[in-house]
Coordinates of C-alpha atoms in Angstrom, one line a residue:
M1 CA -3.7 -7.3 46.4
S2 CA -0.5 -8.4 44.7
G3 CA 2.6 -6.2 44.7
P4 CA 2.5 -5.4 40.6
E5 CA -1.4 -4.7 40.8
V6 CA -0.3 -2.0 43.6
S7 CA 2.2 -0.4 41.5
V8 CA -0.4 -0.1 38.4
R9 CA -2.8 1.5 40.8
T10 CA 0.0 3.4 42.1
V11 CA 0.7 4.6 38.9
R12 CA -2.6 5.4 37.8
A13 CA -3.7 7.5 40.7
Y14 CA -0.4 9.6 40.5
L15 CA -1.4 10.2 36.4
R16 CA -4.7 11.3 37.5
S17 CA -3.3 13.6 40.4
R18 CA -1.4 15.3 37.6
G19 CA -4.2 15.8 35.2
R20 CA -7.7 16.2 35.7
A21 CA -9.8 16.1 39.1
P22 CA -11.3 12.5 39.9
A23 CA -15.1 12.4 39.0
T24 CA -17.4 13.9 41.4
M25 CA -20.7 12.8 42.7
I26 CA -22.3 15.1 40.3
D27 CA -20.8 13.6 37.4
R28 CA -21.6 10.1 38.3
Y29 CA -25.3 11.5 38.7
A30 CA -25.0 12.9 35.1
A31 CA -24.0 9.5 33.6
V32 CA -26.4 7.6 35.4
F33 CA -29.3 9.9 34.7
G34 CA -28.2 10.0 31.0
V35 CA -28.4 6.0 30.9
A36 CA -31.9 6.1 32.5
M37 CA -33.1 8.6 30.0
I38 CA -31.7 6.5 27.1
V39 CA -33.4 3.5 28.2
A40 CA -36.7 5.3 28.8
V41 CA -36.7 6.9 25.3
L42 CA -35.7 3.4 23.9
G43 CA -37.7 1.3 26.1
R44 CA -41.0 1.4 24.4
P45 CA -39.9 1.1 20.7
L46 CA -37.5 -1.7 21.5
S47 CA -40.5 -3.6 23.7
G48 CA -42.9 -3.0 20.5
L49 CA -39.9 -4.6 18.2
L50 CA -39.3 -7.4 20.3
T51 CA -43.0 -8.2 20.7
G52 CA -43.5 -7.9 16.7
L53 CA -40.8 -10.7 16.2
A54 CA -43.4 -13.4 17.8
G55 CA -44.9 -15.7 15.2
P56 CA -43.8 -17.8 12.4
I57 CA -41.2 -16.8 9.8
D58 CA -40.8 -16.6 5.9
P59 CA -38.1 -19.1 4.9
V60 CA -36.7 -16.9 1.9
R61 CA -36.4 -13.8 4.4
A62 CA -34.9 -16.1 6.9
G63 CA -32.1 -17.2 4.7
A64 CA -31.4 -13.8 3.3
G65 CA -31.5 -12.4 7.1
A66 CA -29.0 -15.5 8.1
A67 CA -26.7 -14.2 5.4
L68 CA -26.9 -10.5 6.5
L69 CA -26.0 -11.6 10.0
A70 CA -23.0 -14.0 9.0
L71 CA -21.8 -10.9 7.1
A72 CA -22.4 -8.7 10.0
V73 CA -20.2 -11.1 12.4
A74 CA -17.5 -11.2 9.7
G75 CA -17.2 -7.4 9.5
F76 CA -17.1 -7.6 13.1
L77 CA -14.0 -9.9 13.2
A78 CA -12.4 -8.0 10.6
A79 CA -12.6 -4.7 12.4
A80 CA -11.4 -6.4 15.6
R81 CA -8.2 -7.8 13.9
A82 CA -7.6 -4.2 12.0
A83 CA -8.1 -2.4 15.1
G84 CA -5.6 -4.8 17.3
P85 CA -8.0 -4.9 19.4
V86 CA -5.7 -4.9 22.5
L87 CA -4.4 -1.0 22.6
L88 CA -3.1 1.3 24.8
P89 CA -3.5 5.4 24.8
A90 CA -0.1 6.7 23.2
A91 CA 1.2 8.1 26.3
D92 CA 0.9 4.8 28.1
A93 CA 2.4 3.1 25.2
S94 CA 5.3 5.4 25.0
W95 CA 6.8 4.8 28.6
L96 CA 4.2 2.6 30.6
L97 CA 4.5 -0.2 28.2
L98 CA 8.2 -0.5 28.7
S99 CA 8.2 -0.2 32.2
P100 CA 8.5 -3.2 34.7
L101 CA 4.7 -3.1 35.6
N102 CA 2.6 -6.1 35.2
R103 CA 1.3 -6.2 31.7
R104 CA -1.8 -8.1 32.3
H105 CA -2.9 -5.2 34.9
L106 CA -1.9 -2.5 32.8
L107 CA -4.1 -4.0 29.8
G108 CA -6.9 -4.7 32.4
R109 CA -8.7 -1.2 31.5
T110 CA -8.8 -2.2 27.7
A111 CA -9.6 -6.0 28.5
R112 CA -12.9 -4.3 30.3
A113 CA -13.4 -2.1 27.3
L114 CA -13.5 -4.8 25.1
G115 CA -16.2 -6.7 27.1
V116 CA -18.2 -3.8 27.0
I117 CA -18.3 -3.6 23.3
A118 CA -18.7 -7.8 23.1
L119 CA -21.5 -7.3 25.4
V120 CA -23.4 -4.4 23.3
A121 CA -22.4 -5.9 19.8
G122 CA -23.8 -9.5 21.0
V123 CA -27.2 -8.0 22.2
L124 CA -27.4 -6.4 18.8
L125 CA -26.6 -9.7 17.0
G126 CA -28.8 -11.5 19.4
V127 CA -32.1 -9.2 18.7
G128 CA -31.2 -10.0 15.0
L129 CA -30.9 -13.6 15.4
L130 CA -34.2 -13.7 16.9
A131 CA -35.7 -11.5 14.2
V132 CA -34.2 -14.2 11.7
L133 CA -35.6 -17.2 13.5
G134 CA -38.6 -15.8 14.9
A135 CA -40.5 -16.9 18.2
P136 CA -43.4 -19.2 17.4
D137 CA -43.8 -19.7 21.3
Q138 CA -42.3 -18.6 24.6
L139 CA -40.7 -15.1 23.2
G140 CA -39.2 -14.3 26.7
W141 CA -37.0 -17.5 26.6
R142 CA -36.2 -17.6 23.2
L143 CA -34.8 -13.9 23.6
V144 CA -32.8 -14.9 26.3
G145 CA -31.4 -17.9 24.5
A146 CA -30.8 -15.4 21.2
L147 CA -29.1 -13.0 23.8
V148 CA -26.8 -15.7 24.9
L149 CA -25.9 -16.9 21.6
G150 CA -25.0 -13.1 20.1
V151 CA -22.8 -12.4 23.2
S152 CA -20.9 -15.6 23.1
A153 CA -20.4 -14.9 19.6
T154 CA -19.0 -11.3 19.8
A155 CA -17.2 -12.2 22.8
G156 CA -15.6 -15.3 21.4
G157 CA -14.7 -13.5 18.3
L158 CA -13.0 -10.6 20.2
A159 CA -11.3 -13.2 22.2
L160 CA -9.8 -14.8 18.9
A161 CA -8.8 -11.6 18.0
V162 CA -6.9 -11.1 21.3
L163 CA -5.1 -14.1 20.8
G164 CA -4.2 -13.2 17.3
Q165 CA -2.1 -10.4 19.0
V166 CA -0.3 -13.2 20.9
S167 CA 0.6 -15.8 17.9
Q168 CA 0.4 -16.4 14.2
P169 CA -1.9 -19.6 14.6
W170 CA -4.6 -17.7 16.3
Q171 CA -4.6 -15.4 13.4
I172 CA -5.1 -18.3 11.4
W173 CA -8.0 -19.2 13.4
L174 CA -9.6 -15.9 13.2
T175 CA -9.3 -15.7 9.2
S176 CA -10.6 -19.1 9.1
A177 CA -13.6 -18.2 11.1
M178 CA -14.4 -15.1 8.8
A179 CA -14.0 -17.4 5.7
V180 CA -16.3 -19.6 7.3
L181 CA -18.9 -17.0 8.0
L182 CA -18.6 -15.7 4.2
V183 CA -19.2 -19.2 3.0
L184 CA -22.2 -19.5 5.4
A185 CA -23.4 -16.1 3.8
V186 CA -23.1 -17.4 0.4
V187 CA -24.7 -20.6 0.9
A188 CA -27.8 -19.1 2.7
V189 CA -28.3 -16.4 0.0
S190 CA -28.4 -19.3 -2.5
G191 CA -31.2 -21.0 -0.5
Q192 CA -29.4 -24.1 0.5
L193 CA -30.0 -23.3 4.1
R194 CA -33.5 -22.5 4.1
T195 CA -34.3 -26.0 5.7
V196 CA -31.7 -25.8 8.4
V197 CA -33.1 -22.3 9.3
T198 CA -36.6 -23.6 9.3
I199 CA -35.8 -26.5 11.4
A200 CA -33.7 -24.0 14.1
A201 CA -36.6 -21.7 14.2
S202 CA -38.9 -24.5 15.2
A203 CA -36.4 -26.1 17.6
P204 CA -37.6 -26.7 21.1
L205 CA -36.6 -24.6 23.8
T206 CA -34.1 -27.7 24.9
A207 CA -32.3 -27.8 22.2
L208 CA -31.7 -23.8 22.0
A209 CA -30.7 -24.1 25.6
A210 CA -28.3 -26.7 24.9
A211 CA -26.9 -24.5 21.8
A212 CA -26.8 -21.4 24.2
S213 CA -25.0 -23.2 27.0
G214 CA -22.3 -25.0 24.5
A215 CA -21.7 -21.3 22.9
A216 CA -21.2 -19.6 26.4
V217 CA -19.1 -22.5 27.5
L218 CA -16.6 -22.3 24.3
S219 CA -16.8 -18.1 24.4
A220 CA -15.7 -18.6 28.4
L221 CA -12.7 -20.5 27.3
L222 CA -11.8 -18.4 24.7
V223 CA -12.1 -15.3 26.7
R224 CA -10.3 -17.0 29.5
R225 CA -7.6 -17.9 27.4
A226 CA -7.3 -14.5 26.1
W227 CA -7.0 -13.0 29.4
T228 CA -4.3 -15.2 30.6
S229 CA -2.4 -14.3 27.4
L230 CA -2.2 -10.6 27.9
D231 CA 1.1 -10.4 29.2
R232 CA 2.5 -12.4 26.4
I233 CA 1.3 -9.7 23.6
P234 CA 4.6 -8.5 21.8
T235 CA 5.6 -5.2 22.6
R236 CA 5.7 -4.1 19.1
T237 CA 2.5 -5.3 18.4
L238 CA 0.7 -3.2 21.3
A239 CA 2.8 0.0 19.9
N240 CA 1.5 -0.4 16.3
A241 CA -2.2 -1.1 17.8
S242 CA -1.7 2.3 19.7
T243 CA -0.4 4.3 16.8
R244 CA -3.3 2.9 14.7
A245 CA -5.7 4.2 17.6
G246 CA -3.9 7.4 17.9
H247 CA -4.8 8.3 13.9
V248 CA -8.3 7.1 14.5
A249 CA -8.7 9.4 17.6
R250 CA -7.4 12.3 15.6
A251 CA -9.5 11.9 12.8
T252 CA -12.5 11.4 14.9
V253 CA -12.1 14.6 17.0
S254 CA -11.2 16.7 13.8
L255 CA -14.3 15.0 12.1
D256 CA -12.1 14.4 9.2
P257 CA -12.5 10.6 8.1
G258 CA -10.7 11.3 5.0
A259 CA -7.3 11.3 7.1
L260 CA -8.0 7.7 7.9
T261 CA -7.9 6.9 4.0
W262 CA -5.1 8.9 3.8
I263 CA -3.1 7.0 6.3
A264 CA -4.2 3.6 5.0
E265 CA -3.2 4.3 1.4
D266 CA 0.2 5.6 2.4
N267 CA 0.9 2.7 4.8
R268 CA -0.1 0.3 2.3
W269 CA 2.4 1.9 -0.7
R270 CA 5.1 2.6 1.7
A271 CA 5.9 -1.2 2.2
R272 CA 6.1 -2.0 -1.5
R273 CA 8.7 -1.5 -4.2
L274 CA 7.2 -0.2 -7.3
T275 CA 9.4 -0.1 -10.6
S276 CA 9.5 2.9 -12.7
R277 CA 8.1 2.8 -16.3
R278 CA 8.1 5.1 -19.4
W279 CA 5.2 7.6 -19.4
P280 CA 2.4 6.2 -21.6
S281 CA 2.4 7.8 -25.0
Q282 CA -1.2 8.9 -24.8
P283 CA -2.8 12.5 -24.9
A284 CA -1.6 14.1 -21.5
P285 CA -5.1 14.0 -19.8
F286 CA -5.7 10.4 -20.4
A287 CA -1.9 9.7 -19.4
L288 CA -2.5 11.5 -16.3
A289 CA -5.4 9.7 -15.3
W290 CA -3.6 6.5 -16.3
H291 CA -2.2 5.8 -12.9
D292 CA -5.7 5.6 -11.2
W293 CA -6.2 2.4 -13.7
R294 CA -2.6 0.9 -12.9
K295 CA -3.2 1.5 -9.1
L296 CA -6.7 -0.4 -9.2
A297 CA -5.3 -3.2 -11.4
R298 CA -2.3 -3.7 -8.4
T299 CA -5.3 -4.6 -6.1
P300 CA -7.1 -7.3 -7.4
G301 CA -8.3 -8.8 -3.9
R302 CA -10.0 -5.1 -3.9
L303 CA -11.6 -5.7 -7.2
A304 CA -12.8 -9.3 -6.3
A305 CA -14.2 -7.9 -2.7
V306 CA -16.0 -5.1 -4.9
A307 CA -17.8 -7.8 -7.3
A308 CA -18.9 -9.6 -4.4
T309 CA -20.6 -6.6 -2.9
T310 CA -23.0 -6.6 -5.9
A311 CA -25.3 -9.1 -4.4
L312 CA -25.8 -7.0 -1.2
P313 CA -29.0 -5.0 -2.5
A314 CA -30.4 -8.4 -3.6
V315 CA -29.8 -10.0 -0.3
L316 CA -31.5 -6.8 1.3
A317 CA -34.4 -7.4 -0.8
Q318 CA -34.8 -10.8 0.0
A319 CA -34.5 -10.1 3.6
G320 CA -37.7 -7.9 3.1
G321 CA -36.0 -4.2 2.6
P322 CA -38.4 -1.5 1.3
P323 CA -38.0 -0.1 -2.1
V324 CA -36.3 3.2 -0.3
A325 CA -33.9 1.0 1.3
L326 CA -33.0 -0.8 -1.8
G327 CA -32.6 2.5 -3.8
A328 CA -30.1 3.7 -1.0
A329 CA -27.9 0.5 -0.9
V330 CA -27.9 0.7 -4.7
L331 CA -26.8 4.2 -4.8
A332 CA -24.5 4.3 -1.6
G333 CA -22.5 1.2 -2.8
A334 CA -21.9 2.4 -6.4
L335 CA -21.0 5.9 -5.2
A336 CA -18.5 3.9 -2.7
V337 CA -17.1 1.9 -5.8
A338 CA -16.6 5.1 -7.8
S339 CA -14.6 6.5 -4.9
L340 CA -11.9 3.5 -5.5
G341 CA -10.8 5.5 -8.7
T342 CA -10.6 8.9 -7.4
S343 CA -7.5 8.6 -5.8
G344 CA -5.7 11.1 -8.6
A345 CA -8.4 13.6 -8.0
R346 CA -7.8 13.8 -4.3
R347 CA -4.0 14.0 -4.9
D348 CA -4.4 17.1 -7.1
A349 CA -6.8 19.0 -4.5
D350 CA -4.3 18.1 -1.8
N351 CA -1.3 19.6 -3.7
P352 CA -2.6 21.9 -6.5
A353 CA 0.8 23.2 -7.0
L354 CA 2.0 19.8 -8.3
A355 CA -1.0 19.4 -10.3
R356 CA -0.4 22.9 -12.0
L357 CA 3.5 21.8 -12.7
I358 CA 1.9 18.8 -14.8
G359 CA 0.6 21.3 -17.5
V360 CA -2.5 19.8 -17.9
G361 CA -5.7 22.0 -17.9
R362 CA -8.0 21.4 -14.9
R363 CA -10.9 20.6 -17.0
P364 CA -9.5 18.1 -19.4
A365 CA -7.8 16.4 -16.4
L366 CA -11.1 16.1 -14.6
A367 CA -12.9 14.8 -17.7
A368 CA -10.1 12.0 -18.0
R369 CA -10.1 11.0 -14.4
A370 CA -14.0 10.7 -14.5
A371 CA -13.7 7.6 -17.0
L372 CA -12.4 5.1 -14.3
P373 CA -15.1 6.0 -11.7
A374 CA -17.9 6.1 -14.1
L375 CA -17.0 2.3 -15.3
L376 CA -16.6 1.3 -11.8
A377 CA -19.8 2.7 -10.6
G378 CA -22.0 2.0 -13.7
V379 CA -20.9 -1.5 -14.0
W380 CA -21.4 -2.0 -10.1
A381 CA -25.0 -0.5 -10.1
A382 CA -25.9 -2.4 -13.4
T383 CA -24.9 -5.7 -11.9
A384 CA -26.6 -5.2 -8.5
L385 CA -29.9 -4.1 -10.7
T386 CA -29.5 -7.2 -12.2
A387 CA -29.2 -9.5 -9.2
L388 CA -32.0 -7.5 -7.7
T389 CA -34.5 -8.5 -10.7
L390 CA -33.4 -12.0 -10.2
A391 CA -33.9 -11.7 -6.6
V392 CA -37.5 -10.1 -6.4
P393 CA -38.9 -11.1 -9.8
A394 CA -42.5 -10.1 -8.7
T395 CA -41.6 -6.5 -8.5
L396 CA -38.7 -5.3 -10.6
Q397 CA -39.1 -7.6 -13.8
T398 CA -42.5 -6.0 -14.4
A399 CA -40.6 -3.6 -16.4
A400 CA -39.4 -6.3 -18.7
A401 CA -42.0 -5.5 -21.5
G402 CA -40.5 -1.8 -21.9
A403 CA -37.6 -0.8 -24.1
G404 CA -34.3 -1.6 -22.3
A405 CA -33.8 -3.2 -18.8
W406 CA -32.8 -2.3 -15.3
W407 CA -29.2 -2.9 -15.9
A408 CA -29.3 0.0 -18.5
L409 CA -30.3 2.2 -15.6
G410 CA -27.3 1.4 -13.5
L411 CA -25.0 1.9 -16.5
L412 CA -26.2 5.2 -17.1
A413 CA -25.9 6.7 -13.8
G414 CA -22.3 6.0 -13.8
P415 CA -21.6 9.9 -15.4
A416 CA -23.5 11.1 -12.3
L417 CA -21.8 9.1 -9.7
A418 CA -18.4 9.8 -11.1
A419 CA -19.2 13.6 -10.7
A420 CA -20.4 12.7 -7.4
S421 CA -17.3 10.7 -6.2
L422 CA -14.9 13.5 -7.8
R423 CA -16.7 15.9 -5.5
M424 CA -16.3 13.9 -2.7
A425 CA -12.4 13.4 -3.6
R426 CA -12.0 17.1 -3.6
R427 CA -13.9 18.5 -0.7
A428 CA -12.2 20.5 1.9
P429 CA -11.8 19.5 5.5
V430 CA -14.6 19.9 7.9
D431 CA -15.1 23.6 8.7
H432 CA -15.9 23.8 12.4
S433 CA -16.2 27.6 12.4
M434 CA -19.5 27.3 10.7
P435 CA -22.9 28.1 12.9
V436 CA -24.5 25.4 15.0
L437 CA -28.3 25.2 14.3
D438 CA -30.5 25.0 17.4
T439 CA -33.6 22.5 16.7
P440 CA -36.2 20.9 18.9
G441 CA -34.0 17.8 18.7
G442 CA -30.7 19.4 19.9
A443 CA -27.8 21.3 18.4
I444 CA -26.9 20.5 14.9
P445 CA -23.1 21.4 13.8
T446 CA -23.5 22.5 10.1
G447 CA -19.9 22.2 9.5
P448 CA -19.8 18.3 9.6
L449 CA -23.4 18.2 8.0
L450 CA -22.3 20.1 4.9
W451 CA -19.2 17.8 4.8
A452 CA -21.0 14.6 4.5
A453 CA -23.7 16.0 2.0
T454 CA -21.1 17.2 -0.2
G455 CA -21.0 14.6 -3.0
P456 CA -24.1 12.5 -2.2
D457 CA -26.2 15.5 -3.0
L458 CA -24.8 15.6 -6.6
A459 CA -25.2 11.5 -6.6
L460 CA -28.8 12.2 -5.7
L461 CA -29.5 14.7 -8.1
G462 CA -27.8 13.1 -11.0
C463 CA -29.6 9.5 -10.3
L464 CA -33.0 11.0 -9.8
P465 CA -34.6 9.1 -12.6
T466 CA -33.0 5.6 -11.4
A467 CA -34.3 6.3 -7.8
T468 CA -37.6 7.2 -9.1
A469 CA -38.0 4.1 -11.2
L470 CA -37.1 1.9 -8.2
F471 CA -39.3 3.6 -5.7
T472 CA -42.5 3.6 -8.2
Q473 CA -41.5 0.4 -10.3
P474 CA -43.1 1.2 -13.4
A475 CA -44.0 -1.2 -16.2
V476 CA -42.2 0.8 -19.1
L477 CA -38.7 1.8 -18.5
T478 CA -38.0 3.7 -21.6
P479 CA -38.8 7.4 -20.3
F480 CA -36.6 6.7 -17.2
L481 CA -33.7 5.3 -19.4
I482 CA -33.8 8.7 -21.5
A483 CA -34.1 10.7 -18.3
Q484 CA -31.2 9.3 -16.7
A485 CA -28.8 9.4 -19.8
V486 CA -29.5 13.3 -20.2
V487 CA -29.2 13.9 -16.5
G488 CA -26.1 11.7 -16.0
A489 CA -24.5 13.6 -18.9
V490 CA -25.4 17.1 -17.7
V491 CA -24.5 16.6 -14.4
L492 CA -21.0 15.1 -15.1
M493 CA -20.2 18.2 -17.8
G494 CA -21.5 20.6 -15.4
Y495 CA -19.6 19.8 -12.7
V496 CA -16.2 19.5 -14.8
W497 CA -17.4 22.8 -16.4
R498 CA -17.9 24.4 -13.0
T499 CA -14.7 22.9 -11.3
G500 CA -12.6 24.0 -14.1
R501 CA -13.6 27.7 -13.9
M502 CA -12.5 27.3 -10.0
R503 CA -9.1 29.0 -8.9

């Protein structure tokens, strides 16, 4: 045992002695028993799921599934790059990081945690890969190969994220890998990879073993390189990552995810120099809402990403998603897009005294602020429904003979989604003093439940005609178009009128 490692262990032992007591045998027994119970409960459903993956695949669904997997891996890499991912607790980062301890040994606990994350994410990715490619024969060996490929991809991606903290060239490699995955997703959706997917699905076990072995070797090299470079990560980078982790931990403990968006928004605009301009010569409510439009126009990259996400419901439909999942995807996506234009309403709710000093009534201000989220949600939903009709012509295009089209439903749902997004923006933090409901499935805290339902409940109510049309897929859309126009307008006007009365 080397000297620096002894020093790190000595410091850790000292901290444990000054803090909580070490884990007892009862604690270890409870942890092992909990893991065993999880395995026992999930064992039969998982085995049934894996058994159902045996057999040939549909090339159309395989291409869409491959696109979803590529997007999932790209999102995993983006989350790893944003998180750090090597970090320390705030206390360790404040004084242990600046001490002469061996930094690689100091970061060893984080490295082991990253290994567990890579293992879990890799298993999920491997099961998804097997679902995409299928298993025409020898399900067990193909499952092993898919799991090896999945774990190798996630471990190598995390290693790239770790190396990106060391030097900028590795950060470029990580960004390039994400870009390649996005291009593969687009190509897979277009149907250009169907032949490749079909060949990969029917490949012999020797080819699968060779691919898994090559991926494992490459991943092992990246992991080894990342482990040896832990002691070269700059202190400033580690301190910033630990600060972000502290913000996430506090928001998780308080169950207030809105705090994370406030932190990200403030950090974004704090680093930019903005010029002052004359107040626009418009009516006061519209001038008050104009800064939401200006703020969104300053982020063209975000608008491009939002435009690209309109294809996700269509990809989910090609992958075989049920109508309920398609409706939920359209509703959730449109609501998330509408939330991009509600920063002004969030500021007003966070600081009502400043909002009163502006001298604009609450109802006119809310009515003016609803224009941008209504436009964003309506255009996004209309584009997503149009892509959905092109992706599954055998279902949704049966309504083409009716008066109107599916994209009109998306536009007419914009006012209801705007009301829901404004309700989400103005909701208060989680009330942890609310009672806990005892159910046969366990205790359910009503505070977080009501917080999460505030906003989506209004969206579901206001978009009920569109959701019904997506679920039933009628031959004539005229009644649903009329109902959606009336319901959307009533929901928005009712929300503005009711909120304007509140003090």
